[in-house]
Amino acid sequence: MTVENIPNVRTCITPLEEDIKVYEQDRVGEIPDKKFFNKNRKKIDEDVVIVGSGPAGLMAAITAAKQEVPSILLVDENHLFGGQLIKQSHKFFGSEEEKAGTRGIDLAIELMEQVNSFKNIKSMLETTIIGCYNGKNNHKLIAVKRLTKGDQLYEINCKSVIFACGAMENMLAFPGNDLPGVYGAGGVQTLMNVYGVKPGKEVLMIGAGNVGLIVSYQLLQAGVSVNRVVEILPKIGGYNVHAAKLRRCGVPIFTSHSIKEVYGKGKVEGATVVAVNNSFKEIPGTEENVTCDTVCIAVGLTPSIRLLEQIGAKTEYIAEAGGHVAIHDSSMQTTVKGVFVAGDSSGIEEASTAMIEGQLAGISAALLLGYDKEAGKLKKKFRKALDGFRSGPFGLKPKTCKEKIACCWDGGINY
Ligand SMILES: Cc1cc2nc3c(=O)[nH]c(=O)nc-3n(C[C@H](O)[C@H](O)[C@H](O)COP(=O)(O)OP(=O)(O)OC[C@H]3O[C@@H](n4cnc5c(N)ncnc54)[C@H](O)[C@@H]3O)c2cc1C
């Protein structure tokens, strides 16, 4: 939306201010203040810059710091460190080493405390990397601190950069999908668990993957009624334990069902759901009216790779990754030397694997700059841990994703 005359602002992550002017925008925005870009830029030099402070970025910073890289900068556009973790009030699965049994919100604090204990890590919040360029021996990143105020432009030069930018929620096309009350499930989770705001009174959840199931349960915990969960596939995609918790609370899960439309005057007043056949085509006559004031869309995530594309990293569409991803080797280095990727940006997976990939990227970036404290041994350990996570039935998709990425690497790699 356009905020205070600044176009293309992501209002979902922009803090509200008294008398703030927010307008809908149905056009390509124009640069409002051309002088802004000519303002004095502050120049910064760093060894390693990490874009994104989710589990992948935090672990990348900690690992590079342990290798004694002299100057590391961790940048995030949010006003809190932790990425998705800051809204995850449930306990994590996985191995003990990757903090299974810990709540995401506690993990974010724990990792941030570790980051703060290293003198060689600096951090910048509310700072968005808006551009990146690949130089001969270094990389240049352009950052803006608090875009709505147009405060400060930074030019950051670094020897190595790790993109741990996470992912974006997918949307669905159906009549009424732009009515107030239609949300991405991650947005609802942020509203409830970060800001303590209920999205509505009665929710229809679309998607029975882990995100749809977990957010449905958290809605119930917040005192919001969940009418039902509908899932277009013939079976539930998330863990059974999450589905069982919902069913115990009386929330039905309708597989082979989808949303047909949402209706209401100026806001959501109800929705129509419909059964689908094996080819995902609507079955006429199965339409059902659902009373709700909120519709949550939990139909997957797409890796955030725009900066990686801009810096020239080779990307490919890989369905198992959730969309286009940067091709990378087993050290998480992309096709551009010194440019690394980790976490959901390298293929949608989990916080646990994002943490390990972050460690792998952090250690590899350090090694490239000549800092080596048992790096080879540690890399082996991290790769083994990733293989372990990707070995079970739920690991099949990410395993296939990484195998396909390896095949796209020119010359092939031993993944
Ligand atoms: C509802 C839900 C439940 C989940 N439950 C589990 C679970 O039980 N166990 C588990 O292991 N995983 C779980 N996950 C998955 C897990 O949260 C993600 O896989 C993980 O957070 C990915 O980590 P990341 O560091 O790659 O990205 P993120 O956590 O998304 O962090 C990316 C960060 O990058 C920042 N950023 C992006 N672009 C820029 C830019 N241009 N400039 C500056 N900063 C930028 C963002 O602000 C963000 O802070 C769950 C996810 C959801 C949505």
PDB file of C-alpha atoms and ligand atoms in Angstrom, residues 51-57 75-78 83-84 88 90 92 127-129 164-166 189 211 214-215 307 342-344 349-352 354, ligand 1:
ATOM      1  CA  VAL A  51      20.315 -10.879   5.549  1.00  0.00           C
ATOM      2  CA  GLY A  52      17.506 -12.217   7.739  1.00  0.00           C
ATOM      3  CA  SER A  53      17.548 -13.129  11.420  1.00  0.00           C
ATOM      4  CA  GLY A  54      15.297 -16.199  11.463  1.00  0.00           C
ATOM      5  CA  PRO A  55      16.709 -19.491  12.754  1.00  0.00           C
ATOM      6  CA  ALA A  56      18.943 -19.785   9.663  1.00  0.00           C
ATOM      7  CA  GLY A  57      20.382 -16.257   9.920  1.00  0.00           C
ATOM      8  CA  VAL A  75      20.331  -7.313   9.244  1.00  0.00           C
ATOM      9  CA  ASP A  76      16.554  -7.760   9.545  1.00  0.00           C
ATOM     10  CA  GLU A  77      13.657  -5.654   8.311  1.00  0.00           C
ATOM     11  CA  ASN A  78      11.464  -6.665  11.239  1.00  0.00           C
ATOM     12  CA  GLY A  83      12.009 -14.499  11.898  1.00  0.00           C
ATOM     13  CA  GLN A  84       9.114 -16.954  12.149  1.00  0.00           C
ATOM     14  CA  GLN A  88       5.686 -19.914  17.302  1.00  0.00           C
ATOM     15  CA  HIS A  90       4.181 -24.378  20.228  1.00  0.00           C
ATOM     16  CA  PHE A  92       9.220 -27.863  18.255  1.00  0.00           C
ATOM     17  CA  THR A 127      16.552  -2.334   8.069  1.00  0.00           C
ATOM     18  CA  THR A 128      15.610  -3.704   4.668  1.00  0.00           C
ATOM     19  CA  ILE A 129      18.128  -4.762   2.087  1.00  0.00           C
ATOM     20  CA  ALA A 164      18.511 -16.184   4.924  1.00  0.00           C
ATOM     21  CA  CYS A 165      15.411 -14.217   3.885  1.00  0.00           C
ATOM     22  CA  GLY A 166      12.827 -16.942   4.574  1.00  0.00           C
ATOM     23  CA  GLN A 189      -0.283 -16.071  13.764  1.00  0.00           C
ATOM     24  CA  VAL A 211       0.856 -24.356   9.243  1.00  0.00           C
ATOM     25  CA  ILE A 214      -0.930 -25.398  14.098  1.00  0.00           C
ATOM     26  CA  VAL A 215      -2.496 -21.978  13.495  1.00  0.00           C
ATOM     27  CA  LEU A 307      17.855 -10.504  -3.807  1.00  0.00           C
ATOM     28  CA  ALA A 342      20.215 -20.920   3.990  1.00  0.00           C
ATOM     29  CA  GLY A 343      16.825 -21.855   5.440  1.00  0.00           C
ATOM     30  CA  ASP A 344      13.474 -21.445   3.693  1.00  0.00           C
ATOM     31  CA  GLU A 349      11.518 -26.862   5.121  1.00  0.00           C
ATOM     32  CA  GLU A 350      11.616 -26.449   8.918  1.00  0.00           C
ATOM     33  CA  ALA A 351      13.248 -24.341  11.600  1.00  0.00           C
ATOM     34  CA  SER A 352      15.424 -27.283  12.638  1.00  0.00           C
ATOM     35  CA  ALA A 354      17.096 -23.941   8.703  1.00  0.00           C
TER      36      ALA A 354
HETATM   37  C1  LIG B   1       2.744 -21.922  11.695  1.00  0.00           C
HETATM   38  C2  LIG B   1       4.136 -22.467  11.529  1.00  0.00           C
HETATM   39  C3  LIG B   1       4.569 -23.468  12.368  1.00  0.00           C
HETATM   40  C4  LIG B   1       5.846 -24.012  12.219  1.00  0.00           C
HETATM   41  N1  LIG B   1       6.257 -24.999  13.088  1.00  0.00           N
HETATM   42  C5  LIG B   1       7.505 -25.519  12.997  1.00  0.00           C
HETATM   43  C6  LIG B   1       7.966 -26.543  13.913  1.00  0.00           C
HETATM   44  O1  LIG B   1       7.237 -27.016  14.809  1.00  0.00           O
HETATM   45  N2  LIG B   1       9.228 -27.006  13.787  1.00  0.00           N
HETATM   46  C7  LIG B   1      10.054 -26.515  12.822  1.00  0.00           C
HETATM   47  O2  LIG B   1      11.207 -26.970  12.756  1.00  0.00           O
HETATM   48  N3  LIG B   1       9.647 -25.557  11.928  1.00  0.00           N
HETATM   49  C8  LIG B   1       8.398 -25.048  11.989  1.00  0.00           C
HETATM   50  N4  LIG B   1       7.957 -24.092  11.083  1.00  0.00           N
HETATM   51  C9  LIG B   1       8.835 -23.687   9.975  1.00  0.00           C
HETATM   52  C10 LIG B   1       9.876 -22.664  10.371  1.00  0.00           C
HETATM   53  O3  LIG B   1       9.308 -21.608  11.089  1.00  0.00           O
HETATM   54  C11 LIG B   1      10.602 -22.092   9.139  1.00  0.00           C
HETATM   55  O4  LIG B   1      11.025 -23.159   8.324  1.00  0.00           O
HETATM   56  C12 LIG B   1      11.818 -21.289   9.585  1.00  0.00           C
HETATM   57  O5  LIG B   1      11.420 -20.180  10.366  1.00  0.00           O
HETATM   58  C13 LIG B   1      12.653 -20.807   8.403  1.00  0.00           C
HETATM   59  O6  LIG B   1      13.714 -20.086   8.917  1.00  0.00           O
HETATM   60  P1  LIG B   1      14.480 -18.985   8.057  1.00  0.00           P
HETATM   61  O7  LIG B   1      15.547 -18.434   8.943  1.00  0.00           O
HETATM   62  O8  LIG B   1      14.874 -19.554   6.762  1.00  0.00           O
HETATM   63  O9  LIG B   1      13.384 -17.857   7.715  1.00  0.00           O
HETATM   64  P2  LIG B   1      12.458 -16.926   8.618  1.00  0.00           P
HETATM   65  O10 LIG B   1      12.254 -17.484   9.974  1.00  0.00           O
HETATM   66  O11 LIG B   1      11.249 -16.667   7.807  1.00  0.00           O
HETATM   67  O12 LIG B   1      13.310 -15.573   8.742  1.00  0.00           O
HETATM   68  C14 LIG B   1      13.586 -14.751   7.618  1.00  0.00           C
HETATM   69  C15 LIG B   1      13.912 -13.348   8.104  1.00  0.00           C
HETATM   70  O13 LIG B   1      14.440 -12.591   7.007  1.00  0.00           O
HETATM   71  C16 LIG B   1      13.994 -11.242   7.116  1.00  0.00           C
HETATM   72  N5  LIG B   1      14.115 -10.636   5.782  1.00  0.00           N
HETATM   73  C17 LIG B   1      13.575 -11.092   4.622  1.00  0.00           C
HETATM   74  N6  LIG B   1      13.912 -10.285   3.595  1.00  0.00           N
HETATM   75  C18 LIG B   1      14.680  -9.284   4.107  1.00  0.00           C
HETATM   76  C19 LIG B   1      15.340  -8.139   3.531  1.00  0.00           C
HETATM   77  N7  LIG B   1      15.264  -7.856   2.228  1.00  0.00           N
HETATM   78  N8  LIG B   1      16.043  -7.320   4.356  1.00  0.00           N
HETATM   79  C20 LIG B   1      16.116  -7.593   5.694  1.00  0.00           C
HETATM   80  N9  LIG B   1      15.528  -8.659   6.285  1.00  0.00           N
HETATM   81  C21 LIG B   1      14.821  -9.505   5.499  1.00  0.00           C
HETATM   82  C22 LIG B   1      12.560 -11.397   7.631  1.00  0.00           C
HETATM   83  O14 LIG B   1      12.100 -10.236   8.266  1.00  0.00           O
HETATM   84  C23 LIG B   1      12.690 -12.573   8.616  1.00  0.00           C
HETATM   85  O15 LIG B   1      12.929 -12.119   9.925  1.00  0.00           O
HETATM   86  C24 LIG B   1       6.704 -23.531  11.200  1.00  0.00           C
HETATM   87  C25 LIG B   1       6.278 -22.492  10.343  1.00  0.00           C
HETATM   88  C26 LIG B   1       5.012 -21.950  10.509  1.00  0.00           C
HETATM   89  C27 LIG B   1       4.576 -20.812   9.593  1.00  0.00           C
END
